[in-house]
Amino acid sequence: MIVAIDGPAGAGKSSIARQVAKQLGFEFLDTGALYRAATLAVIRAQIDFSEIDALVELTERVEIRWDGQCVFLGDEDVSTAIRTPTVTDAIRFLADEPRIRQQLSAQQRRIAEDRDIVTEGRDQGAEVFPEAECKIFLTASPEERARRRLQQLVASGRHMSEQQVLAAQNKRDLEDRMRPVGRLRAAEDAVVLNTDGMTPDEVLQEVLGIVRSCM
Ligand code: C5P
């Protein structure tokens, strides 16, 4: 069974998807981590982001591995290294390129083959797994998502104003929604869940209910 959870940055997809997978005994796939790892590889190789063919070639060549929890470049666990603002700001150069999306989507399908899996990203229900038994589009208002993000930043000792967080998030939302292939959108048969005003546990229970109704 495939559970596809999509939605904008900061909607809480990743932590909900992880918890849903754990509760149901399913595998978990964070597809953003694959895009992040590919971007980190480009930064390390010092390839210019305007050299699209070189980006495609490197993404083909580099070994990106997902073990169910962590992402690897070759043997190196890069799960923390992919979370820097430098990586986040550069992902669009790769995510906008259809040939790179094709490669990473094929990898996502290989990972999900013959498995019960909860997969999360932007294009999972609409593009990568149109046949998924359960599709959820998890969202929240920009202000609520920015507030949650700010809390995470403060907890990790970093400081930005709510305005700065909101501006960065709006930019990313626009990039994610406007890309020609694999853009952020709810599949026609997805259940849309707006989590404004809900606690993380309420979101988890609601999502589990939706998934069980698809079983
Ligand atoms: O989920 P996360 O915020 O880590 O994803 C980082 C970026 O990777 C997104 O903003 C988006 O540009 C890209 N992405 C994508 N398709 C996916 C997952 C992530 O284009 N399935």
mmCIF file of N, CA, C and O and ligand atoms in Angstrom, residues 9 13 30-33 35-36 83 91-92 95 101 108 120-124 172 176 179 182, ligand 1:
data_model
loop_
_atom_site.group_PDB
_atom_site.id
_atom_site.type_symbol
_atom_site.label_atom_id
_atom_site.label_comp_id
_atom_site.label_asym_id
_atom_site.label_seq_id
_atom_site.Cartn_x
_atom_site.Cartn_y
_atom_site.Cartn_z
ATOM 1 N N ALA A 9 5.988 23.597 2.105
ATOM 2 C CA ALA A 9 7.008 23.599 3.156
ATOM 3 C C ALA A 9 6.375 24.049 4.469
ATOM 4 O O ALA A 9 5.552 24.961 4.490
ATOM 5 N N LYS A 13 4.541 17.784 7.135
ATOM 6 C CA LYS A 13 4.432 16.489 6.437
ATOM 7 C C LYS A 13 5.404 15.459 6.952
ATOM 8 O O LYS A 13 5.057 14.317 7.183
ATOM 9 N N ASP A 30 11.248 10.192 2.695
ATOM 10 C CA ASP A 30 11.276 11.656 2.644
ATOM 11 C C ASP A 30 11.903 12.029 1.298
ATOM 12 O O ASP A 30 13.128 11.980 1.139
ATOM 13 N N THR A 31 11.072 12.366 0.303
ATOM 14 C CA THR A 31 11.622 12.600 -1.039
ATOM 15 C C THR A 31 12.386 13.926 -1.125
ATOM 16 O O THR A 31 13.279 14.081 -1.957
ATOM 17 N N GLY A 32 12.042 14.882 -0.243
ATOM 18 C CA GLY A 32 12.801 16.136 -0.203
ATOM 19 C C GLY A 32 14.264 15.867 0.127
ATOM 20 O O GLY A 32 15.164 16.557 -0.377
ATOM 21 N N ALA A 33 14.515 14.837 0.946
ATOM 22 C CA ALA A 33 15.896 14.501 1.336
ATOM 23 C C ALA A 33 16.712 14.081 0.111
ATOM 24 O O ALA A 33 17.919 14.347 0.042
ATOM 25 N N TYR A 35 16.240 15.216 -3.044
ATOM 26 C CA TYR A 35 16.552 16.465 -3.756
ATOM 27 C C TYR A 35 17.641 17.244 -3.010
ATOM 28 O O TYR A 35 18.531 17.844 -3.623
ATOM 29 N N ARG A 36 17.561 17.231 -1.697
ATOM 30 C CA ARG A 36 18.569 17.931 -0.892
ATOM 31 C C ARG A 36 19.947 17.281 -1.063
ATOM 32 O O ARG A 36 20.964 17.975 -1.202
ATOM 33 N N ARG A 83 20.435 20.015 5.573
ATOM 34 C CA ARG A 83 19.425 20.919 6.153
ATOM 35 C C ARG A 83 19.893 22.365 6.275
ATOM 36 O O ARG A 83 19.313 23.132 7.039
ATOM 37 N N ILE A 91 18.108 24.247 -4.076
ATOM 38 C CA ILE A 91 17.404 23.041 -4.562
ATOM 39 C C ILE A 91 16.648 23.293 -5.857
ATOM 40 O O ILE A 91 16.588 22.438 -6.732
ATOM 41 N N ARG A 92 16.089 24.503 -5.985
ATOM 42 C CA ARG A 92 15.235 24.770 -7.155
ATOM 43 C C ARG A 92 15.955 24.534 -8.487
ATOM 44 O O ARG A 92 15.334 24.150 -9.470
ATOM 45 N N ALA A 95 15.429 20.869 -8.821
ATOM 46 C CA ALA A 95 14.011 20.465 -8.798
ATOM 47 C C ALA A 95 13.257 20.976 -10.024
ATOM 48 O O ALA A 95 12.229 20.412 -10.396
ATOM 49 N N ARG A 101 14.227 15.354 -12.177
ATOM 50 C CA ARG A 101 12.985 14.867 -11.540
ATOM 51 C C ARG A 101 12.702 13.429 -11.980
ATOM 52 O O ARG A 101 12.284 12.598 -11.180
ATOM 53 N N GLN A 108 12.468 6.878 -6.461
ATOM 54 C CA GLN A 108 11.390 6.801 -5.458
ATOM 55 C C GLN A 108 10.490 5.589 -5.727
ATOM 56 O O GLN A 108 10.100 4.873 -4.806
ATOM 57 N N GLU A 120 6.491 11.144 1.374
ATOM 58 C CA GLU A 120 6.055 12.548 1.437
ATOM 59 C C GLU A 120 6.910 13.447 0.569
ATOM 60 O O GLU A 120 8.091 13.182 0.372
ATOM 61 N N GLY A 121 6.262 14.492 0.016
ATOM 62 C CA GLY A 121 6.979 15.423 -0.847
ATOM 63 C C GLY A 121 6.053 16.480 -1.404
ATOM 64 O O GLY A 121 5.225 17.044 -0.684
ATOM 65 N N ARG A 122 6.201 16.758 -2.714
ATOM 66 C CA ARG A 122 5.360 17.771 -3.367
ATOM 67 C C ARG A 122 4.506 17.151 -4.468
ATOM 68 O O ARG A 122 3.431 17.649 -4.759
ATOM 69 N N ASP A 123 5.065 16.087 -5.092
ATOM 70 C CA ASP A 123 4.480 15.549 -6.327
ATOM 71 C C ASP A 123 4.133 14.073 -6.204
ATOM 72 O O ASP A 123 3.970 13.383 -7.201
ATOM 73 N N GLN A 124 4.057 13.575 -4.982
ATOM 74 C CA GLN A 124 3.914 12.134 -4.803
ATOM 75 C C GLN A 124 2.561 11.605 -5.294
ATOM 76 O O GLN A 124 2.495 10.633 -6.042
ATOM 77 N N ARG A 172 9.655 30.127 -1.452
ATOM 78 C CA ARG A 172 9.733 28.688 -1.736
ATOM 79 C C ARG A 172 8.378 28.153 -2.215
ATOM 80 O O ARG A 172 8.316 27.340 -3.141
ATOM 81 N N ASP A 176 7.829 26.255 -5.687
ATOM 82 C CA ASP A 176 7.296 24.883 -5.684
ATOM 83 C C ASP A 176 6.010 24.772 -6.507
ATOM 84 O O ASP A 176 5.735 23.741 -7.106
ATOM 85 N N ARG A 179 6.801 25.363 -10.809
ATOM 86 C CA ARG A 179 7.725 24.643 -11.691
ATOM 87 C C ARG A 179 6.958 23.865 -12.741
ATOM 88 O O ARG A 179 5.845 23.404 -12.500
ATOM 89 N N GLY A 182 6.278 18.457 -12.022
ATOM 90 C CA GLY A 182 6.367 18.050 -10.611
ATOM 91 C C GLY A 182 6.023 19.161 -9.642
ATOM 92 O O GLY A 182 6.494 19.189 -8.512
HETATM 93 O O1 C5P B 1 10.498 18.593 1.812
HETATM 94 P P1 C5P B 1 11.670 19.540 1.770
HETATM 95 O O2 C5P B 1 11.322 20.918 2.237
HETATM 96 O O3 C5P B 1 12.882 18.991 2.425
HETATM 97 O O4 C5P B 1 12.018 19.666 0.232
HETATM 98 C C1 C5P B 1 12.983 20.556 -0.209
HETATM 99 C C2 C5P B 1 12.683 21.015 -1.634
HETATM 100 O O5 C5P B 1 12.840 19.921 -2.536
HETATM 101 C C3 C5P B 1 11.276 21.544 -1.880
HETATM 102 O O6 C5P B 1 11.130 22.922 -1.602
HETATM 103 C C4 C5P B 1 11.078 21.275 -3.351
HETATM 104 O O7 C5P B 1 11.630 22.336 -4.113
HETATM 105 C C5 C5P B 1 11.922 20.035 -3.611
HETATM 106 N N1 C5P B 1 11.102 18.822 -3.686
HETATM 107 C C6 C5P B 1 10.526 18.524 -4.884
HETATM 108 N N2 C5P B 1 9.801 17.361 -4.993
HETATM 109 C C7 C5P B 1 9.638 16.541 -3.959
HETATM 110 C C8 C5P B 1 10.208 16.846 -2.714
HETATM 111 C C9 C5P B 1 10.944 18.017 -2.605
HETATM 112 O O8 C5P B 1 10.649 19.279 -5.844
HETATM 113 N N3 C5P B 1 8.948 15.401 -4.125
#
